[in-house]
Tab-separated table of C-alpha atoms in Angstrom:
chain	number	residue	atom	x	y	z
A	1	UNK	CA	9.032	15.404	32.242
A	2	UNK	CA	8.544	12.043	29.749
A	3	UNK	CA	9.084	12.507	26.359
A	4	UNK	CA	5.857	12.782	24.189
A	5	UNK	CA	6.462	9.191	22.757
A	6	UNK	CA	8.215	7.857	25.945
A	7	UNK	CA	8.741	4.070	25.441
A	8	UNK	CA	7.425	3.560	21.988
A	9	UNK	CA	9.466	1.825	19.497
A	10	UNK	CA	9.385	2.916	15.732
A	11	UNK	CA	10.072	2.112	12.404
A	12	UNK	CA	10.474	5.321	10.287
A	13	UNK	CA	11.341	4.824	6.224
A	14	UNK	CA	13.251	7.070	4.285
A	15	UNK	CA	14.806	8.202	7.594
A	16	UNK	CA	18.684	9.161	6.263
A	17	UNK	CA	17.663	12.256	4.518
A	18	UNK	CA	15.027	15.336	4.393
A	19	UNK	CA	11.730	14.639	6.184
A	20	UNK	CA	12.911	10.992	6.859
A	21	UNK	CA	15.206	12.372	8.741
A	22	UNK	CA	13.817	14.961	10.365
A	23	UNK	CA	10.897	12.630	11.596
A	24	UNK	CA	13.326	10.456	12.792
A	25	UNK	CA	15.305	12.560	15.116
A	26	UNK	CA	12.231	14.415	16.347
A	27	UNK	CA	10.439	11.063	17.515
A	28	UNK	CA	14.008	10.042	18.972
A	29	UNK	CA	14.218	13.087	20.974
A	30	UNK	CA	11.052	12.573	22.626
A	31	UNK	CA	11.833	9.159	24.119
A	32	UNK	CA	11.075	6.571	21.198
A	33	UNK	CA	13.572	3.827	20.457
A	34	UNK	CA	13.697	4.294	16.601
A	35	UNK	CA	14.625	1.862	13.748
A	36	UNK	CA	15.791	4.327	11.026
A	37	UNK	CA	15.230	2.321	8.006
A	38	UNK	CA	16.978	3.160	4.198
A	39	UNK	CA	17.837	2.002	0.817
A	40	UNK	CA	20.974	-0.040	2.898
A	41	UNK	CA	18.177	-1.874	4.779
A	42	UNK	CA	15.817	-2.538	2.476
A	43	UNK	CA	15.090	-2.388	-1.330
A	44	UNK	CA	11.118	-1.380	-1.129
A	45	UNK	CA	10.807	-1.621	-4.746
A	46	UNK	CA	9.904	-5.074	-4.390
A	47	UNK	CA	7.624	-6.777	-2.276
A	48	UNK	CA	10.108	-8.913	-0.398
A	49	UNK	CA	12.087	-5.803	0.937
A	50	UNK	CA	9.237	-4.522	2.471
A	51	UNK	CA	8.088	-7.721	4.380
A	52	UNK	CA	11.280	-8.709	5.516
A	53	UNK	CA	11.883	-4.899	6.931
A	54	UNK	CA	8.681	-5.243	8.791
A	55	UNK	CA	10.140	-8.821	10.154
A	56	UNK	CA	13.609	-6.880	10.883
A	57	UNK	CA	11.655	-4.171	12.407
A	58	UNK	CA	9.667	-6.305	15.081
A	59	UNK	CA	13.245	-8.611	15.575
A	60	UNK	CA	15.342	-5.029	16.638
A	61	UNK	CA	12.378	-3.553	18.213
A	62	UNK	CA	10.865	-6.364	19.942
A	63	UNK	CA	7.444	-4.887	19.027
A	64	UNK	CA	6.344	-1.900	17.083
A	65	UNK	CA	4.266	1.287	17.989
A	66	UNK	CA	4.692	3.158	15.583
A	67	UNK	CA	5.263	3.392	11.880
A	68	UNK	CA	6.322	6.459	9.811
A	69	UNK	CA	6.437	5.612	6.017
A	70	UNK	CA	8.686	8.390	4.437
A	71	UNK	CA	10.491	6.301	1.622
A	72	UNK	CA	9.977	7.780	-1.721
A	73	UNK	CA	11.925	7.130	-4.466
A	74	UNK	CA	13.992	10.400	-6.039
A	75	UNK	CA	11.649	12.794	-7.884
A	76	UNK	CA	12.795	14.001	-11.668
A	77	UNK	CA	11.157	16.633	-12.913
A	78	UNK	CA	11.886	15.497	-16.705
A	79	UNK	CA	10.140	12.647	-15.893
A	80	UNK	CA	6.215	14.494	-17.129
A	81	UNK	CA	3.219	12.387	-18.859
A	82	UNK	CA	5.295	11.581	-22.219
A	83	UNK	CA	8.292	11.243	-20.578
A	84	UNK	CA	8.328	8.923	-17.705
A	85	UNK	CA	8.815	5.094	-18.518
A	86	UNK	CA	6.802	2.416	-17.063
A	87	UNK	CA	9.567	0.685	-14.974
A	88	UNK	CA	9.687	4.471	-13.697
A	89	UNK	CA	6.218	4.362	-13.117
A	90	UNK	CA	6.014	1.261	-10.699
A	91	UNK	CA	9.303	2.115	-8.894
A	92	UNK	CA	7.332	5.037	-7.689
A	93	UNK	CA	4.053	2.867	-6.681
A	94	UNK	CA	6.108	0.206	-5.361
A	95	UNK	CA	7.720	2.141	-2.982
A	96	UNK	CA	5.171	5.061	-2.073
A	97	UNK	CA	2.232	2.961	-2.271
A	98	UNK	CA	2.894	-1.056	-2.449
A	99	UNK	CA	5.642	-0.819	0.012
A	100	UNK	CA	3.032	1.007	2.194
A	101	UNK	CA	0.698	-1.390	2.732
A	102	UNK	CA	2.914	-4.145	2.893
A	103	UNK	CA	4.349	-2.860	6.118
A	104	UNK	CA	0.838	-1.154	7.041
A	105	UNK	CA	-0.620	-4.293	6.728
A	106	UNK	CA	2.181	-6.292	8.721
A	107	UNK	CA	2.537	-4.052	11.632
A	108	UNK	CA	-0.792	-3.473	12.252
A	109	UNK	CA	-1.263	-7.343	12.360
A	110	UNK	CA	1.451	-7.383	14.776
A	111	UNK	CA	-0.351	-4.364	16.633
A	112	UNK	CA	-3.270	-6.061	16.798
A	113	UNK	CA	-2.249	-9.237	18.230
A	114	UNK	CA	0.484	-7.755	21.024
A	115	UNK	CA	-2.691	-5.415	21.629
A	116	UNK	CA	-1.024	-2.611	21.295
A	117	UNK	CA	-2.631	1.080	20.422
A	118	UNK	CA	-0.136	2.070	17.722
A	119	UNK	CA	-0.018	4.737	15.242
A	120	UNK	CA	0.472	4.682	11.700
A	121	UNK	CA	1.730	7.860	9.895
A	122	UNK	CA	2.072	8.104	6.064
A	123	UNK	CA	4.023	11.220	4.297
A	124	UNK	CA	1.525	11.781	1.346
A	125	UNK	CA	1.795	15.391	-0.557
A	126	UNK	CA	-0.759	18.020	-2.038
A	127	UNK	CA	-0.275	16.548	-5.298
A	128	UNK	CA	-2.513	13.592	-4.342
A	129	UNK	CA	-5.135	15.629	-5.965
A	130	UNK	CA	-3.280	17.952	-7.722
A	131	UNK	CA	-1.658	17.404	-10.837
A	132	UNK	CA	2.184	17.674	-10.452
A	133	UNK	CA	3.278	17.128	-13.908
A	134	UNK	CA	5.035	13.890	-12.206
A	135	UNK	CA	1.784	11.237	-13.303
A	136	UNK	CA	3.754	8.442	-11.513
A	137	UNK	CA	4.307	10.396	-7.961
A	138	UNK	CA	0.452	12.312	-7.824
A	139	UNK	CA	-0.769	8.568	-9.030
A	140	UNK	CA	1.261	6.969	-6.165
A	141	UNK	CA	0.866	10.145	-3.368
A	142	UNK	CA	-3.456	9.574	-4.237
A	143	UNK	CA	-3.303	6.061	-3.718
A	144	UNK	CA	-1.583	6.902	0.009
A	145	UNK	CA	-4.667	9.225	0.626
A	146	UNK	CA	-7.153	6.590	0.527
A	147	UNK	CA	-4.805	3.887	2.101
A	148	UNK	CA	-4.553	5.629	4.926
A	149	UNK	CA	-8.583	5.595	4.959
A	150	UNK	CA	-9.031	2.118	4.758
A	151	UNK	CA	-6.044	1.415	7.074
A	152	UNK	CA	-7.720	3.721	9.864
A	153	UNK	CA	-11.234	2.387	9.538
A	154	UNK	CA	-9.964	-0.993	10.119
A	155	UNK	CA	-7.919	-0.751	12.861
A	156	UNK	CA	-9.736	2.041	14.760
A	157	UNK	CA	-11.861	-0.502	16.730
A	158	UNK	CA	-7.899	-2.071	17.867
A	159	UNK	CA	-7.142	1.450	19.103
A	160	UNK	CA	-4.625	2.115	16.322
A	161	UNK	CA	-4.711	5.246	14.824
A	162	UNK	CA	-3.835	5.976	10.933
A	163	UNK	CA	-2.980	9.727	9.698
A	164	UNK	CA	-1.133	11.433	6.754
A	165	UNK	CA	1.004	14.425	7.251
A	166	UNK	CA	1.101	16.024	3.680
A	167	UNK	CA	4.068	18.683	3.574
A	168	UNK	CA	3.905	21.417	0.762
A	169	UNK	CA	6.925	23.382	-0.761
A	170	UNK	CA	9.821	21.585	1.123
A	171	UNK	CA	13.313	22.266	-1.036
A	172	UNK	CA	15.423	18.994	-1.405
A	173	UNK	CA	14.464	15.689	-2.232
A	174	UNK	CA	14.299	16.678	-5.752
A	175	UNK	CA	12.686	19.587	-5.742
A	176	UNK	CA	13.900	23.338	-6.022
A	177	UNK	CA	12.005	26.374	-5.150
A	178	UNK	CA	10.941	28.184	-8.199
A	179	UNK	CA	12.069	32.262	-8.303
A	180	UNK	CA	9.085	34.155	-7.179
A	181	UNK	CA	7.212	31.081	-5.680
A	182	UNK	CA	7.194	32.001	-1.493
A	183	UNK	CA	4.942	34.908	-2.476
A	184	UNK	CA	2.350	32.534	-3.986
A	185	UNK	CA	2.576	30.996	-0.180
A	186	UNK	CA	0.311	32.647	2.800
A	187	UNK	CA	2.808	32.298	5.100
A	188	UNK	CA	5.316	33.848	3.013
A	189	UNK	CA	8.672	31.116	3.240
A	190	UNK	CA	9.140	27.570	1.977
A	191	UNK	CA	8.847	24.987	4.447
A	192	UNK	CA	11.413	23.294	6.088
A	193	UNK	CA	11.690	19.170	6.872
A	194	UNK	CA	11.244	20.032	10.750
A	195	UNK	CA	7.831	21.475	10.319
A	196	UNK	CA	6.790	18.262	9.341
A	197	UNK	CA	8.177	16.812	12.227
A	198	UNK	CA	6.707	19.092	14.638
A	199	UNK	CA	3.287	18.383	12.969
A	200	UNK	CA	4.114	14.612	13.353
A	201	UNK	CA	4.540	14.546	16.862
A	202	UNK	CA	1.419	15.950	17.642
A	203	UNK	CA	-0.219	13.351	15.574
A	204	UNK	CA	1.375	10.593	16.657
A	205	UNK	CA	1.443	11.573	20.694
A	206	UNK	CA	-1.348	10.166	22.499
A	207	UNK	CA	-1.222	13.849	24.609
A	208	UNK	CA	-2.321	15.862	21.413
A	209	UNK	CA	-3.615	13.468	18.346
A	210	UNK	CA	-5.253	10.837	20.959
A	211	UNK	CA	-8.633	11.249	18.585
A	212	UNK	CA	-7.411	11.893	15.366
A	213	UNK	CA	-7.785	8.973	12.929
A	214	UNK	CA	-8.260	9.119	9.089
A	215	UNK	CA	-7.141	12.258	8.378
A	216	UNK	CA	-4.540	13.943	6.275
A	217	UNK	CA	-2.885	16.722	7.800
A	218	UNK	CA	-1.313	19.951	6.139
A	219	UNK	CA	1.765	21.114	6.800
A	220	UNK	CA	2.261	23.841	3.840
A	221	UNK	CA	2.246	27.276	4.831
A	222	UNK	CA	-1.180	27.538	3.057
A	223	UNK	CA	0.328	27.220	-0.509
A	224	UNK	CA	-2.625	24.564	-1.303
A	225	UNK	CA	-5.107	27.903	-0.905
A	226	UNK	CA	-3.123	29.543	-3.722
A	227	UNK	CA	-5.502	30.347	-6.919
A	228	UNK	CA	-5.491	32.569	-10.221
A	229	UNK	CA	-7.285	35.314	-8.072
A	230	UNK	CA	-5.604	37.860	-5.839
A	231	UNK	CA	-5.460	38.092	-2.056
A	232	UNK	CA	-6.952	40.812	-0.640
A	233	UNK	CA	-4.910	43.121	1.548
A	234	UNK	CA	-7.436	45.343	2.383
């Protein structure tokens, strides 16, 4: 039987580690050819790098189905309001959010004219309206939240369809568990960077996301339903 993404060909960022990763193999295993893209193939802190990975993107791939933007620059969790300089501070929209819709905006161009019904999938996070004590990631994760929106409203009428996947408590990538924090959690265990990628290939296969557009998609274990009052058991 054919591979939920059989001949598409995608460019996935932040692909050599965590979620990236994760994504990457998972979209790979079900019959995409996959450009795994990193810091050693582009610098997405500036402008340039993420044009010119776009152009590299379409050159390997011949043409582009799908695009996974993972790419996030490390988190630091020193780095709070009065902390966090503003070099910092655009590293993390350049990449998360600039970088974005520079290759949004390029590939679905290039969609558009090979008529081609792509997808477009953009790892955003519950602290897009949350405060994280991180100003400079929540600022950048809320600006992917409404990119996606505009992104999906203008290409739906091409056929291309524009999602976030918004993991919760995933350890790595900078962050570490706190002691006692899985029982704040529904589902009672942190997640791990292949239940994103299970969520993700639903969304991007035409079999099971063929009429989602627009939407951002939780993948947390229901950790964003977690308030000052106790569950009830009974």
């Amino acid at each position: 039987m054919p591979g939920l993404l059989e001949g598409d060909r995608a460019l996935i960022t932040g692909a050599g580690r965590g979620i990236g990763r994760a994504m990457a193999d998972a979209i790979e295993q079900e019959g995409a050819q996959v450009f795994r893209a990193d810091l050693a193939d582009a610098d997405l802190s500036k402008p340039e790098g993420a044009a010119k990975l776009a152009e590299e993107a379409i050159r390997r791939l011949g043409t582009v189905s799908i695009f996974v933007h993972c790419a996030s620059p490390q988190r630091q969790e020193a780095k709070h309001m009065m902390a966090v300089t503003y070099p910092e501070w655009r590293e993390m929209l350049a990449v998360n959010l600039d970088a974005a819709f520079v290759l949004a905006q390029t590939l679905g161009r290039h969609m558009v004219d090979k008529r081609i019904k792509g997808r477009i999938l953009v790892t955003t996070s519950l602290h897009a309206e949350s405060p994280r004590n991180l100003p400079h990631y929540s600022a950048s994760k809320a600006g992917q939240t409404m990119l996606v929106k505009e992104l999906a409203r203008a290409l739906g009428p091409h056929g291309i369809r524009v999602n976030a996947i918004v993991p919760g408590a995933i350890p790595g990538e900078g962050f570490k568990g706190l002691p006692g924090m899985e029982k704040t959690i529904p589902l009672g265990r942190f997640g791990k960077p292949a239940d994103v990628a299970a969520m993700a290939l639903a969304v991007l296969s035409e079999r099971f996301g063929a009429y989602v557009t627009g939407a951002s998609i939780l993948v947390d274990g229901g950790i964003a339903l977690h308030n000052w009052i106790p569950p009830s058991n009974t």
